[in-house]
C-alpha cells in the first residue's frame, strides 16, 4: 500500500492514514451519481483492468464494500474529497465531474504501481487501501503541455497515450502544435493539398540546424478529421481540453508549399518552395491579402468544427518582416490599411482573426509576439520568451498562460555531459522545474488574477520518436504538474528533497506505464547519444550558465 504522502501532485490536506483499510475485490461495486459517468467508465477500464475487477454497477448509493462517486456543488469544480472508510467504502466527492475524475487519479496512485498496468501481473491481484481522507483542489485552471507534432510527427496512438499521461498527472490542457514550416498535420477537406503536399518533407535535419547530418528518409504524417474527433473525444473523457494551433502569419512554409499563392509572390518564387527540411526561423511568411484571410478562415471553420476548445491558438510568433519590406504589394497594403509599418501589418493579421473567432464564440490566444504592433482586445497570450510579455499582457488586462522557455521548455537539456541526448538550451534539471513559479513576484493582485495558469512546451526538432519525447518530458513533467496543481511555498522554500523522496514511488508508476524517462543517475546506455564518427559530439545547441530570468 502507498502512503498518501507519496502522492504527486502533492494534495492540499491528508487526514490519516489509519491502520485498518479497505480491500477492493471481485465483490466491490461501483455507485456513480449523475454527472460522474466519465469517471465510472475510466475506473472500469483502468483500475478494473489492472486488478481484474468487474466493479459492477450498483444503484444503492449507501451500498457497503463499494466505490461511490458523487458531486457536491459546494466544492470548486475541480476540487475533490476522497474518503477511505474502514472496511466500508471508498467515496470520491467532486465539485464537478472533473473533480471526481481527479479524485480517481489520486485513488489510482494510492493503489500502488500495479494500478498503472493494463492487466494484472499477479495471479491473485490485491488492491488495498488504508483508511484516510484526502482533500485537494488545483491552484491553476490551465495546466498544460504543448506537443509539437509538426517538426516530428507523433502517430495518433502516441497522442492518445500522452493524454493518459497528462490525466495521470492532473494536467488538463493539451496544446497541439499542428502546423509549421516543417509539416501540416491536420486534414482540411476544402484544401486537400495541405496534407497531400504539406504533410511530407523529403528529408530531415539530424540535430541542431547547424548540424551537417541529415536523415534522408522522407518524414511526415497527418491526422484525419476522424483522428482529431477521436483525440478530442478521448481527451474529453479525461477532462482534458485540446487546444489547436494553426500558425500564422509566420511558420507557414508547409502551407505555402501546398498553395504557393499564399506567399509573397512578388518577391519570391513560391512555386519553388517545398516543405522545409531544417530548423530555425523561416523567412517565407503569408502575404497580407484578402485571399489569404479567406483561405485561413476556411481552415479555421473546419478546425472549429473539430475542436470545442474556447481557445484557438494562432501562433503569431517569429514572423520575419523582410519579405513584407521588399514586397510592393505588402507596402501598398500597409498604406491602404493605415497600419504604419510591418509590425502593424502583423497586428492587423492577429486582430482580424481575433474578431473572426470572437464572432463565433471563441477566443484567440497567441505567442507573446502578438503584443507587437498592439494587442488585439480579446486576445490571450502564451508568454514564452520569458515573463516580460506575460507581465505586460496581464497588467493590460489580458489573460496569460505562463510558459517561459528559460524554465519550462522540456526540449531543453536536463543535465550537462556528452552522454546526454541531443543537447538544446540551458540545463533545466528536475529541481529547476520544481522551483519554477508561474506568477512573477511583485505582480499586482489584479494583474495576477489574469494568469490563467501555466504550460510546459515540448518542441520536437531533435526528438525523432516517442522514446525521445518521453526522455525529455519525464520525470520533469511530474515536477511541473505539482507546480501547476499544488499550492506550493515560494521557490526557495520548496521541499525538493521531499519531492525526490516521493518520486522514488512515482518512478515505479512511470515504469508500469512504460515511460522511457531519464533515470535520476543519468541516461541508460541505449538513451545516450554516441558521437557519429568524425563529427563533434555537440550537434545540438547547448547554452552554458544560468538562463536569464527575463
Short mmCIF file of C-alpha atoms in Angstrom, two decimals:
data_model
loop_
_atom_site.label_atom_id
_atom_site.label_comp_id
_atom_site.label_asym_id
_atom_site.label_seq_id
_atom_site.Cartn_x
_atom_site.Cartn_y
_atom_site.Cartn_z
CA UNK A 1 0.00 0.00 0.00
CA UNK A 2 1.13 3.54 -0.82
CA UNK A 3 1.43 6.20 1.85
CA UNK A 4 -0.75 9.22 0.98
CA UNK A 5 2.28 11.46 1.32
CA UNK A 6 3.74 9.75 -1.79
CA UNK A 7 1.14 11.41 -4.00
CA UNK A 8 2.19 13.57 -6.97
CA UNK A 9 0.99 16.31 -7.25
CA UNK A 10 1.04 16.91 -3.50
CA UNK A 11 -2.53 17.22 -2.13
CA UNK A 12 -3.76 20.14 -0.05
CA UNK A 13 -4.70 18.09 3.02
CA UNK A 14 -4.42 14.48 4.16
CA UNK A 15 -6.04 13.03 7.27
CA UNK A 16 -4.71 9.65 8.31
CA UNK A 17 -3.71 7.06 7.28
CA UNK A 18 -5.20 4.74 9.87
CA UNK A 19 -4.31 1.13 10.48
CA UNK A 20 -7.39 -0.58 9.13
CA UNK A 21 -8.08 -0.50 5.45
CA UNK A 22 -10.30 -1.41 2.56
CA UNK A 23 -9.61 -4.16 0.04
CA UNK A 24 -11.04 -3.96 -3.46
CA UNK A 25 -12.04 -7.39 -4.68
CA UNK A 26 -14.47 -9.02 -7.08
CA UNK A 27 -17.36 -8.19 -4.75
CA UNK A 28 -16.62 -4.46 -4.85
CA UNK A 29 -19.37 -2.49 -6.56
CA UNK A 30 -19.38 0.95 -8.14
CA UNK A 31 -22.02 3.61 -7.49
CA UNK A 32 -21.95 6.58 -9.88
CA UNK A 33 -24.20 9.55 -9.22
CA UNK A 34 -25.39 11.64 -12.19
CA UNK A 35 -22.52 13.64 -13.67
CA UNK A 36 -19.82 11.13 -12.77
CA UNK A 37 -20.15 8.85 -15.77
CA UNK A 38 -16.74 9.64 -17.26
CA UNK A 39 -15.01 8.57 -14.05
CA UNK A 40 -17.20 5.47 -13.81
CA UNK A 41 -16.10 4.37 -17.28
CA UNK A 42 -12.47 5.26 -16.58
CA UNK A 43 -12.36 3.27 -13.34
CA UNK A 44 -13.65 0.14 -15.05
CA UNK A 45 -11.21 0.37 -17.94
CA UNK A 46 -8.16 1.17 -15.79
CA UNK A 47 -8.49 0.03 -12.18
CA UNK A 48 -10.81 -2.76 -13.23
CA UNK A 49 -8.42 -3.97 -15.92
CA UNK A 50 -5.31 -3.65 -13.73
CA UNK A 51 -6.74 -5.84 -10.98
CA UNK A 52 -9.22 -7.96 -12.99
CA UNK A 53 -12.15 -6.46 -11.09
CA UNK A 54 -15.59 -6.18 -12.71
CA UNK A 55 -16.58 -3.21 -10.49
CA UNK A 56 -20.25 -3.99 -11.06
CA UNK A 57 -22.71 -1.14 -11.02
CA UNK A 58 -24.97 -0.66 -8.03
CA UNK A 59 -27.96 1.67 -7.76
CA UNK A 60 -27.68 1.70 -3.96
CA UNK A 61 -25.90 4.92 -3.03
CA UNK A 62 -25.39 3.57 0.50
CA UNK A 63 -24.02 0.18 -0.53
CA UNK A 64 -21.11 -1.09 1.53
CA UNK A 65 -17.93 -2.51 0.02
CA UNK A 66 -18.39 -0.04 -2.79
CA UNK A 67 -16.67 2.81 -4.58
CA UNK A 68 -19.07 5.75 -4.53
CA UNK A 69 -18.81 8.68 -6.92
CA UNK A 70 -20.73 11.84 -6.05
CA UNK A 71 -20.87 15.55 -6.85
CA UNK A 72 -21.09 18.27 -4.21
CA UNK A 73 -21.53 21.64 -5.89
CA UNK A 74 -20.39 23.47 -2.76
CA UNK A 75 -16.86 22.46 -3.79
CA UNK A 76 -14.95 24.17 -6.59
CA UNK A 77 -15.48 22.36 -9.94
CA UNK A 78 -12.06 20.62 -9.96
CA UNK A 79 -11.83 20.10 -6.20
CA UNK A 80 -12.41 16.71 -4.60
CA UNK A 81 -12.56 14.82 -1.32
CA UNK A 82 -11.52 11.18 -1.22
CA UNK A 83 -12.63 9.18 1.85
CA UNK A 84 -11.48 5.63 2.50
CA UNK A 85 -13.77 4.41 5.26
CA UNK A 86 -12.66 1.47 7.42
CA UNK A 87 -13.93 -1.78 5.90
CA UNK A 88 -16.80 0.01 4.26
CA UNK A 89 -16.38 2.21 1.24
CA UNK A 90 -14.23 4.43 -0.94
CA UNK A 91 -16.04 7.69 -1.60
CA UNK A 92 -14.91 10.30 -4.13
CA UNK A 93 -16.80 13.59 -3.97
CA UNK A 94 -16.04 16.27 -6.54
CA UNK A 95 -17.27 19.80 -7.06
CA UNK A 96 -17.98 18.78 -10.64
CA UNK A 97 -17.36 15.85 -12.93
CA UNK A 98 -13.73 16.93 -13.37
CA UNK A 99 -13.19 17.00 -9.61
CA UNK A 100 -14.46 13.44 -9.31
CA UNK A 101 -12.07 12.39 -12.08
CA UNK A 102 -9.05 13.96 -10.37
CA UNK A 103 -10.05 12.19 -7.19
CA UNK A 104 -10.00 8.93 -9.12
CA UNK A 105 -6.43 9.71 -10.23
CA UNK A 106 -5.48 10.00 -6.57
CA UNK A 107 -7.20 6.70 -5.85
CA UNK A 108 -5.14 5.05 -8.59
CA UNK A 109 -1.89 6.35 -7.10
CA UNK A 110 -2.87 5.10 -3.63
CA UNK A 111 -3.48 1.61 -5.02
CA UNK A 112 0.19 1.28 -5.96
CA UNK A 113 2.19 0.95 -9.19
CA UNK A 114 0.30 -2.16 -10.31
CA UNK A 115 -2.77 0.06 -10.75
CA UNK A 116 -0.94 1.65 -13.70
CA UNK A 117 -0.73 -1.60 -15.67
CA UNK A 118 -3.19 -2.69 -18.33
CA UNK A 119 -3.65 -6.20 -16.93
CA UNK A 120 -2.93 -7.93 -13.61
CA UNK A 121 0.63 -9.12 -13.02
CA UNK A 122 -0.16 -11.33 -10.03
CA UNK A 123 -2.24 -14.49 -10.03
CA UNK A 124 -4.36 -13.09 -7.19
CA UNK A 125 -4.20 -9.33 -7.61
CA UNK A 126 -4.92 -7.31 -4.49
CA UNK A 127 -5.94 -3.67 -4.46
CA UNK A 128 -5.78 -2.46 -0.88
CA UNK A 129 -6.14 0.96 0.74
CA UNK A 130 -5.61 2.27 4.24
CA UNK A 131 -8.39 4.38 5.73
CA UNK A 132 -7.75 8.07 5.11
CA UNK A 133 -9.16 11.31 3.77
CA UNK A 134 -7.57 13.40 1.02
CA UNK A 135 -8.86 16.89 0.24
CA UNK A 136 -7.49 18.70 -2.76
CA UNK A 137 -8.03 21.38 -5.42
CA UNK A 138 -5.83 22.83 -8.17
CA UNK A 139 -4.04 26.15 -7.95
CA UNK A 140 -4.48 26.95 -11.66
CA UNK A 141 -7.26 26.28 -14.13
CA UNK A 142 -4.87 25.92 -17.10
CA UNK A 143 -2.35 23.13 -16.52
CA UNK A 144 -0.99 22.30 -19.91
CA UNK A 145 1.51 20.56 -22.14
CA UNK A 146 2.34 21.61 -25.69
CA UNK A 147 3.20 18.79 -28.08
CA UNK A 148 4.86 19.85 -31.32
CA UNK A 149 3.70 17.26 -33.84
CA UNK A 150 4.79 19.33 -36.83
CA UNK A 151 8.58 19.04 -36.61
CA UNK A 152 8.39 15.32 -35.85
CA UNK A 153 5.01 13.68 -36.27
CA UNK A 154 3.56 11.63 -33.42
CA UNK A 155 1.09 8.98 -34.59
CA UNK A 156 -2.43 9.18 -33.22
CA UNK A 157 -1.96 6.38 -30.68
CA UNK A 158 1.02 8.22 -29.20
CA UNK A 159 -1.13 11.33 -28.75
CA UNK A 160 -3.79 9.24 -27.01
CA UNK A 161 -1.08 7.80 -24.77
CA UNK A 162 0.06 11.30 -23.85
CA UNK A 163 -3.49 12.21 -22.92
CA UNK A 164 -3.42 9.32 -20.45
CA UNK A 165 -0.09 10.58 -19.09
CA UNK A 166 -1.49 14.08 -18.69
CA UNK A 167 -4.51 12.73 -16.84
CA UNK A 168 -2.30 10.70 -14.51
CA UNK A 169 -0.61 13.98 -13.51
CA UNK A 170 -3.86 16.00 -13.22
CA UNK A 171 -2.97 18.16 -16.23
CA UNK A 172 -5.97 19.38 -18.19
CA UNK A 173 -4.79 21.06 -21.43
CA UNK A 174 -3.10 19.52 -24.46
CA UNK A 175 -1.87 22.24 -26.82
CA UNK A 176 -1.37 20.59 -30.22
CA UNK A 177 1.08 22.46 -32.46
CA UNK A 178 -0.42 21.24 -35.73
CA UNK A 179 1.18 23.40 -38.42
CA UNK A 180 4.61 24.85 -39.10
CA UNK A 181 7.21 25.23 -41.84
CA UNK A 182 8.14 21.55 -41.48
CA UNK A 183 4.72 19.99 -41.78
CA UNK A 184 0.93 20.47 -41.82
CA UNK A 185 -0.67 17.80 -39.64
CA UNK A 186 -4.46 18.21 -39.84
CA UNK A 187 -6.75 17.27 -42.72
CA UNK A 188 -8.64 20.24 -44.15
CA UNK A 189 -11.19 18.90 -46.59
CA UNK A 190 -11.57 22.04 -48.70
CA UNK A 191 -7.79 22.32 -49.10
CA UNK A 192 -6.55 18.75 -49.67
CA UNK A 193 -3.05 19.77 -50.76
CA UNK A 194 -2.30 20.94 -47.21
CA UNK A 195 -1.82 17.28 -46.33
CA UNK A 196 -1.15 15.80 -49.77
CA UNK A 197 1.87 18.11 -50.12
CA UNK A 198 2.28 19.96 -46.84
CA UNK A 199 2.38 16.93 -44.54
CA UNK A 200 5.56 15.45 -46.05
CA UNK A 201 9.18 16.54 -46.28
CA UNK A 202 11.82 14.81 -48.36
CA UNK A 203 14.42 14.64 -45.60
CA UNK A 204 15.08 15.92 -42.08
CA UNK A 205 17.98 17.61 -40.34
CA UNK A 206 19.56 15.44 -37.63
CA UNK A 207 20.37 17.56 -34.62
CA UNK A 208 20.54 21.33 -34.45
CA UNK A 209 20.18 23.34 -37.66
CA UNK A 210 23.99 23.79 -37.70
CA UNK A 211 24.46 20.02 -37.85
CA UNK A 212 25.88 18.59 -41.10
CA UNK A 213 23.82 15.43 -40.67
CA UNK A 214 20.53 14.56 -42.35
CA UNK A 215 18.17 11.65 -42.33
CA UNK A 216 17.40 11.04 -45.96
CA UNK A 217 14.20 9.09 -45.23
CA UNK A 218 11.11 11.20 -46.01
CA UNK A 219 9.20 12.20 -42.89
CA UNK A 220 5.59 13.12 -42.37
CA UNK A 221 2.06 12.17 -41.47
CA UNK A 222 -1.18 13.85 -40.53
CA UNK A 223 -4.37 13.34 -38.58
CA UNK A 224 -7.57 12.79 -40.50
CA UNK A 225 -10.59 14.65 -39.25
CA UNK A 226 -11.85 11.42 -37.70
CA UNK A 227 -8.48 11.05 -35.96
CA UNK A 228 -8.95 14.53 -34.50
CA UNK A 229 -12.50 13.72 -33.41
CA UNK A 230 -11.17 10.61 -31.67
CA UNK A 231 -8.37 12.54 -29.95
CA UNK A 232 -10.78 15.25 -28.78
CA UNK A 233 -13.33 12.71 -27.51
CA UNK A 234 -10.64 10.70 -25.72
CA UNK A 235 -9.38 13.89 -24.09
CA UNK A 236 -12.88 14.96 -23.06
CA UNK A 237 -13.40 11.62 -21.28
CA UNK A 238 -10.32 12.58 -19.23
CA UNK A 239 -11.45 16.18 -18.66
CA UNK A 240 -8.66 17.50 -20.88
CA UNK A 241 -9.16 20.32 -23.37
CA UNK A 242 -7.30 20.04 -26.67
CA UNK A 243 -6.25 23.49 -27.89
CA UNK A 244 -5.35 23.51 -31.62
CA UNK A 245 -2.63 25.75 -33.02
CA UNK A 246 -2.77 26.91 -36.63
CA UNK A 247 0.30 29.10 -37.12
CA UNK A 248 0.07 32.44 -38.94
CA UNK A 249 1.37 34.71 -40.44
CA UNK A 250 4.82 33.15 -39.96
CA UNK A 251 5.85 29.48 -39.70
CA UNK A 252 3.84 28.95 -42.87
CA UNK A 253 6.15 27.36 -45.46
CA UNK A 254 4.36 23.99 -45.45
CA UNK A 255 1.10 25.76 -46.33
CA UNK A 256 2.82 27.91 -48.98
CA UNK A 257 4.47 24.82 -50.50
CA UNK A 258 0.99 23.33 -50.87
CA UNK A 259 -0.67 26.55 -52.10
CA UNK A 260 2.01 28.93 -53.49
CA UNK A 261 -0.48 31.79 -53.87
CA UNK A 262 -0.45 32.16 -50.07
CA UNK A 263 3.10 33.55 -50.14
CA UNK A 264 4.61 36.84 -51.20
CA UNK A 265 4.76 36.00 -54.89
CA UNK A 266 6.08 39.40 -55.93
CA UNK A 267 9.40 38.88 -54.10
CA UNK A 268 9.93 35.11 -54.11
CA UNK A 269 9.13 32.23 -56.45
CA UNK A 270 6.77 30.45 -54.11
CA UNK A 271 6.17 27.66 -56.66
CA UNK A 272 9.74 26.50 -55.99
CA UNK A 273 9.20 26.14 -52.23
CA UNK A 274 8.95 22.72 -50.61
CA UNK A 275 8.11 21.70 -47.08
CA UNK A 276 11.10 22.93 -45.07
CA UNK A 277 13.54 20.20 -44.04
CA UNK A 278 15.60 22.09 -41.48
CA UNK A 279 15.03 24.09 -38.30
CA UNK A 280 15.05 27.73 -37.34
CA UNK A 281 13.06 30.85 -38.24
CA UNK A 282 11.85 30.71 -41.83
CA UNK A 283 11.64 33.86 -44.00
CA UNK A 284 8.63 32.67 -46.02
CA UNK A 285 5.54 34.22 -44.47
CA UNK A 286 1.95 34.70 -45.59
CA UNK A 287 1.03 37.53 -47.93
CA UNK A 288 -1.24 40.20 -46.36
CA UNK A 289 -4.08 39.73 -48.83
CA UNK A 290 -7.82 39.27 -48.54
CA UNK A 291 -7.44 35.93 -50.35
CA UNK A 292 -5.09 34.68 -47.61
CA UNK A 293 -7.59 35.78 -44.95
CA UNK A 294 -10.37 33.89 -46.71
CA UNK A 295 -8.14 30.80 -47.03
CA UNK A 296 -7.36 30.70 -43.32
CA UNK A 297 -10.96 31.45 -42.41
CA UNK A 298 -11.82 28.33 -44.37
CA UNK A 299 -9.16 26.37 -42.48
CA UNK A 300 -10.41 27.66 -39.14
CA UNK A 301 -14.05 26.93 -39.95
CA UNK A 302 -13.14 23.24 -40.17
CA UNK A 303 -10.89 23.49 -37.11
CA UNK A 304 -13.73 24.98 -35.03
CA UNK A 305 -15.96 22.13 -36.11
CA UNK A 306 -13.45 19.63 -34.72
CA UNK A 307 -12.24 21.32 -31.52
CA UNK A 308 -14.76 22.58 -28.94
CA UNK A 309 -11.99 24.43 -27.07
CA UNK A 310 -12.87 28.02 -26.20
CA UNK A 311 -9.30 29.00 -27.08
CA UNK A 312 -7.77 28.65 -30.55
CA UNK A 313 -4.03 29.29 -30.85
CA UNK A 314 -2.88 31.14 -33.95
CA UNK A 315 0.85 31.30 -33.24
CA UNK A 316 1.84 34.83 -34.23
CA UNK A 317 5.48 34.28 -33.29
CA UNK A 318 8.78 34.57 -35.15
CA UNK A 319 7.39 36.30 -38.23
CA UNK A 320 10.29 37.89 -40.15
CA UNK A 321 9.25 41.08 -41.90
CA UNK A 322 11.88 41.05 -44.68
CA UNK A 323 9.56 39.84 -47.43
CA UNK A 324 6.89 42.38 -46.48
CA UNK A 325 9.54 45.14 -46.53
CA UNK A 326 10.61 44.09 -50.03
CA UNK A 327 7.11 43.46 -51.36
CA UNK A 328 5.42 46.33 -53.24
CA UNK A 329 2.09 44.61 -52.62
CA UNK A 330 2.69 44.40 -48.86
CA UNK A 331 3.84 48.04 -48.73
CA UNK A 332 0.73 49.12 -50.60
CA UNK A 333 -1.33 47.10 -48.13
CA UNK A 334 0.30 48.91 -45.20
CA UNK A 335 -0.68 52.24 -46.76
CA UNK A 336 -4.17 51.05 -47.64
CA UNK A 337 -4.85 49.76 -44.12
CA UNK A 338 -3.12 52.68 -42.40
CA UNK A 339 -1.25 50.36 -40.01
CA UNK A 340 2.03 52.25 -40.16
CA UNK A 341 4.63 49.55 -40.65
CA UNK A 342 5.28 45.82 -40.84
CA UNK A 343 4.62 45.31 -37.11
CA UNK A 344 1.28 46.94 -37.67
CA UNK A 345 0.66 44.55 -40.56
CA UNK A 346 1.25 41.57 -38.29
CA UNK A 347 -1.07 43.11 -35.72
CA UNK A 348 -3.68 43.51 -38.48
CA UNK A 349 -3.50 39.75 -39.14
CA UNK A 350 -3.93 38.97 -35.45
CA UNK A 351 -6.74 41.48 -34.89
CA UNK A 352 -8.64 40.14 -37.88
CA UNK A 353 -8.67 36.61 -36.54
CA UNK A 354 -9.36 37.82 -33.01
CA UNK A 355 -12.58 39.44 -34.28
CA UNK A 356 -13.35 36.46 -36.51
CA UNK A 357 -13.01 33.98 -33.65
CA UNK A 358 -14.88 36.20 -31.17
CA UNK A 359 -17.83 36.40 -33.58
CA UNK A 360 -18.02 32.61 -33.34
CA UNK A 361 -17.82 32.41 -29.57
CA UNK A 362 -14.13 31.53 -29.40
CA UNK A 363 -11.05 33.29 -28.06
CA UNK A 364 -7.72 33.86 -29.76
CA UNK A 365 -4.52 33.01 -27.93
CA UNK A 366 -1.06 33.56 -29.39
CA UNK A 367 2.61 33.72 -28.52
CA UNK A 368 3.80 36.92 -26.87
CA UNK A 369 4.91 38.45 -30.19
CA UNK A 370 1.25 39.32 -30.75
CA UNK A 371 1.95 42.21 -28.37
CA UNK A 372 4.00 43.83 -31.15
CA UNK A 373 2.03 46.47 -33.03
CA UNK A 374 -0.75 46.42 -30.45
CA UNK A 375 -2.56 43.54 -28.79
CA UNK A 376 -5.98 42.54 -30.02
CA UNK A 377 -8.57 43.45 -27.41
CA UNK A 378 -9.82 39.97 -26.56
CA UNK A 379 -6.61 38.04 -27.15
CA UNK A 380 -4.80 35.97 -24.55
CA UNK A 381 -1.05 35.50 -24.50
CA UNK A 382 1.23 32.46 -24.19
CA UNK A 383 4.30 34.07 -22.62
CA UNK A 384 7.24 32.08 -24.00
CA UNK A 385 10.22 34.42 -24.33
CA UNK A 386 10.25 34.93 -20.56
CA UNK A 387 7.93 36.55 -18.05
CA UNK A 388 8.02 40.05 -19.59
CA UNK A 389 5.37 39.53 -22.27
CA UNK A 390 3.03 37.87 -19.80
CA UNK A 391 3.53 40.63 -17.25
CA UNK A 392 2.80 43.33 -19.85
CA UNK A 393 -0.29 41.50 -21.07
CA UNK A 394 -1.63 40.80 -17.56
CA UNK A 395 -1.10 44.39 -16.49
CA UNK A 396 -3.04 45.49 -19.57
CA UNK A 397 -5.94 43.22 -18.55
CA UNK A 398 -5.27 40.29 -20.88
CA UNK A 399 -5.31 36.66 -19.79
CA UNK A 400 -1.96 34.87 -19.80
CA UNK A 401 -0.57 31.34 -19.84
CA UNK A 402 2.98 31.36 -18.45
CA UNK A 403 5.37 29.10 -20.37
CA UNK A 404 8.76 30.85 -20.29
CA UNK A 405 11.37 28.95 -22.26
CA UNK A 406 14.04 29.52 -19.60
CA UNK A 407 12.01 27.42 -17.15
CA UNK A 408 9.57 25.02 -18.81
CA UNK A 409 10.77 24.22 -22.33
CA UNK A 410 11.23 20.49 -21.86
CA UNK A 411 13.19 20.11 -25.08
CA UNK A 412 15.98 21.91 -23.22
CA UNK A 413 18.56 19.54 -21.75
CA UNK A 414 18.23 18.02 -18.30
CA UNK A 415 21.92 17.74 -17.43
CA UNK A 416 25.36 18.61 -18.82
CA UNK A 417 27.58 15.94 -20.33
CA UNK A 418 28.26 14.39 -23.71
CA UNK A 419 26.29 11.28 -22.83
CA UNK A 420 23.00 13.21 -22.85
CA UNK A 421 20.87 13.03 -26.00
CA UNK A 422 20.92 15.91 -28.45
CA UNK A 423 21.58 18.93 -26.17
CA UNK A 424 19.42 22.00 -26.63
CA UNK A 425 19.39 25.14 -24.49
CA UNK A 426 20.27 25.65 -20.87
CA UNK A 427 20.36 22.85 -18.32
CA UNK A 428 16.97 22.62 -16.66
CA UNK A 429 17.04 19.90 -14.01
CA UNK A 430 14.16 18.27 -12.20
CA UNK A 431 14.90 20.60 -9.28
CA UNK A 432 14.87 23.65 -11.58
CA UNK A 433 11.43 22.78 -12.90
CA UNK A 434 10.18 22.08 -9.37
CA UNK A 435 11.22 25.59 -8.35
CA UNK A 436 9.51 27.29 -11.30
CA UNK A 437 6.98 29.90 -10.19
CA UNK A 438 4.29 30.81 -12.78
CA UNK A 439 3.25 34.08 -11.10
CA UNK A 440 6.13 36.58 -11.10
CA UNK A 441 6.81 38.14 -7.71
CA UNK A 442 5.67 41.72 -7.46
CA UNK A 443 2.77 41.32 -9.88
CA UNK A 444 -0.20 43.23 -8.51
CA UNK A 445 -3.16 41.06 -7.40
CA UNK A 446 -5.46 42.38 -10.14
CA UNK A 447 -2.84 41.52 -12.78
CA UNK A 448 -2.01 38.16 -11.18
CA UNK A 449 -5.69 37.25 -11.50
CA UNK A 450 -5.15 37.22 -15.27
CA UNK A 451 -2.64 34.35 -15.04
CA UNK A 452 -4.86 31.52 -16.27
CA UNK A 453 -2.16 29.01 -15.48
CA UNK A 454 0.97 27.50 -16.90
CA UNK A 455 2.17 25.16 -19.59
CA UNK A 456 5.29 23.12 -20.37
CA UNK A 457 6.29 23.12 -24.03
CA UNK A 458 7.84 20.24 -25.97
CA UNK A 459 9.33 21.25 -29.32
CA UNK A 460 10.40 18.22 -31.32
CA UNK A 461 13.11 19.37 -33.74
CA UNK A 462 15.57 16.97 -32.09
CA UNK A 463 13.00 14.42 -30.89
CA UNK A 464 12.56 11.92 -33.66
CA UNK A 465 10.25 9.43 -31.93
CA UNK A 466 8.13 8.71 -28.88
CA UNK A 467 11.02 7.39 -26.82
CA UNK A 468 12.96 10.65 -27.24
CA UNK A 469 9.87 12.67 -26.32
CA UNK A 470 9.46 10.56 -23.18
CA UNK A 471 13.08 11.13 -22.21
CA UNK A 472 12.76 14.90 -22.45
CA UNK A 473 9.35 15.15 -20.81
CA UNK A 474 9.83 12.79 -17.87
CA UNK A 475 10.44 12.99 -14.99
CA UNK A 476 10.27 16.78 -15.30
CA UNK A 477 6.56 16.75 -16.17
CA UNK A 478 5.87 15.36 -12.69
CA UNK A 479 7.60 18.37 -11.12
CA UNK A 480 5.76 20.72 -13.47
CA UNK A 481 2.43 19.07 -12.64
CA UNK A 482 2.98 19.73 -8.95
CA UNK A 483 3.85 23.37 -9.66
CA UNK A 484 0.67 23.73 -11.73
CA UNK A 485 -1.64 21.93 -9.28
CA UNK A 486 -0.37 22.32 -5.73
CA UNK A 487 -0.28 25.41 -3.51
CA UNK A 488 3.49 25.37 -3.00
CA UNK A 489 5.57 27.82 -0.97
CA UNK A 490 7.94 30.26 -2.64
CA UNK A 491 10.57 28.55 -4.83
CA UNK A 492 13.41 28.89 -2.33
CA UNK A 493 11.25 27.31 0.40
CA UNK A 494 10.07 24.28 -1.57
CA UNK A 495 10.93 20.87 -0.20
CA UNK A 496 12.76 19.40 -3.16
CA UNK A 497 14.24 16.61 -1.03
CA UNK A 498 10.71 15.57 -0.07
CA UNK A 499 9.64 15.72 -3.70
CA UNK A 500 12.57 13.50 -4.71
CA UNK A 501 11.58 11.03 -2.00
CA UNK A 502 8.04 10.89 -3.41
CA UNK A 503 9.50 10.49 -6.89
CA UNK A 504 11.00 7.14 -5.84
CA UNK A 505 7.45 5.80 -5.74
CA UNK A 506 6.43 7.74 -8.84
CA UNK A 507 9.22 6.20 -10.93
CA UNK A 508 7.56 2.83 -10.28
CA UNK A 509 4.31 4.21 -11.70
CA UNK A 510 6.15 5.50 -14.77
CA UNK A 511 7.79 2.09 -15.16
CA UNK A 512 4.38 0.43 -15.12
CA UNK A 513 3.19 2.89 -17.77
CA UNK A 514 6.19 2.12 -19.98
CA UNK A 515 7.57 5.67 -19.93
CA UNK A 516 11.17 6.00 -21.19
CA UNK A 517 12.07 8.66 -18.64
CA UNK A 518 15.55 9.91 -17.81
CA UNK A 519 16.77 7.94 -14.77
CA UNK A 520 17.97 10.04 -11.79
CA UNK A 521 21.53 8.71 -12.24
CA UNK A 522 21.66 9.63 -15.93
CA UNK A 523 20.69 8.07 -19.25
CA UNK A 524 20.74 4.35 -19.85
CA UNK A 525 23.34 3.30 -22.43
CA UNK A 526 20.65 2.99 -25.08
CA UNK A 527 19.44 6.52 -24.32
CA UNK A 528 22.87 8.08 -24.73
CA UNK A 529 23.98 9.97 -27.80
CA UNK A 530 27.10 8.43 -29.29
CA UNK A 531 29.21 10.81 -31.33
CA UNK A 532 28.92 9.94 -35.02
CA UNK A 533 32.29 9.02 -36.48
CA UNK A 534 34.28 12.12 -37.37
CA UNK A 535 31.64 14.51 -36.02
CA UNK A 536 31.87 16.71 -32.95
CA UNK A 537 29.65 15.39 -30.17
CA UNK A 538 27.88 18.73 -29.73
CA UNK A 539 25.48 18.53 -32.65
CA UNK A 540 22.86 20.29 -30.60
CA UNK A 541 22.73 23.84 -29.25
CA UNK A 542 23.83 23.70 -25.62
CA UNK A 543 23.85 27.00 -23.73
CA UNK A 544 26.02 27.34 -20.66
CA UNK A 545 25.42 29.10 -17.37
CA UNK A 546 22.26 30.17 -15.65
CA UNK A 547 19.44 31.15 -18.00
CA UNK A 548 18.35 34.78 -17.86
CA UNK A 549 15.21 35.44 -15.84
CA UNK A 550 13.54 37.88 -18.21
#
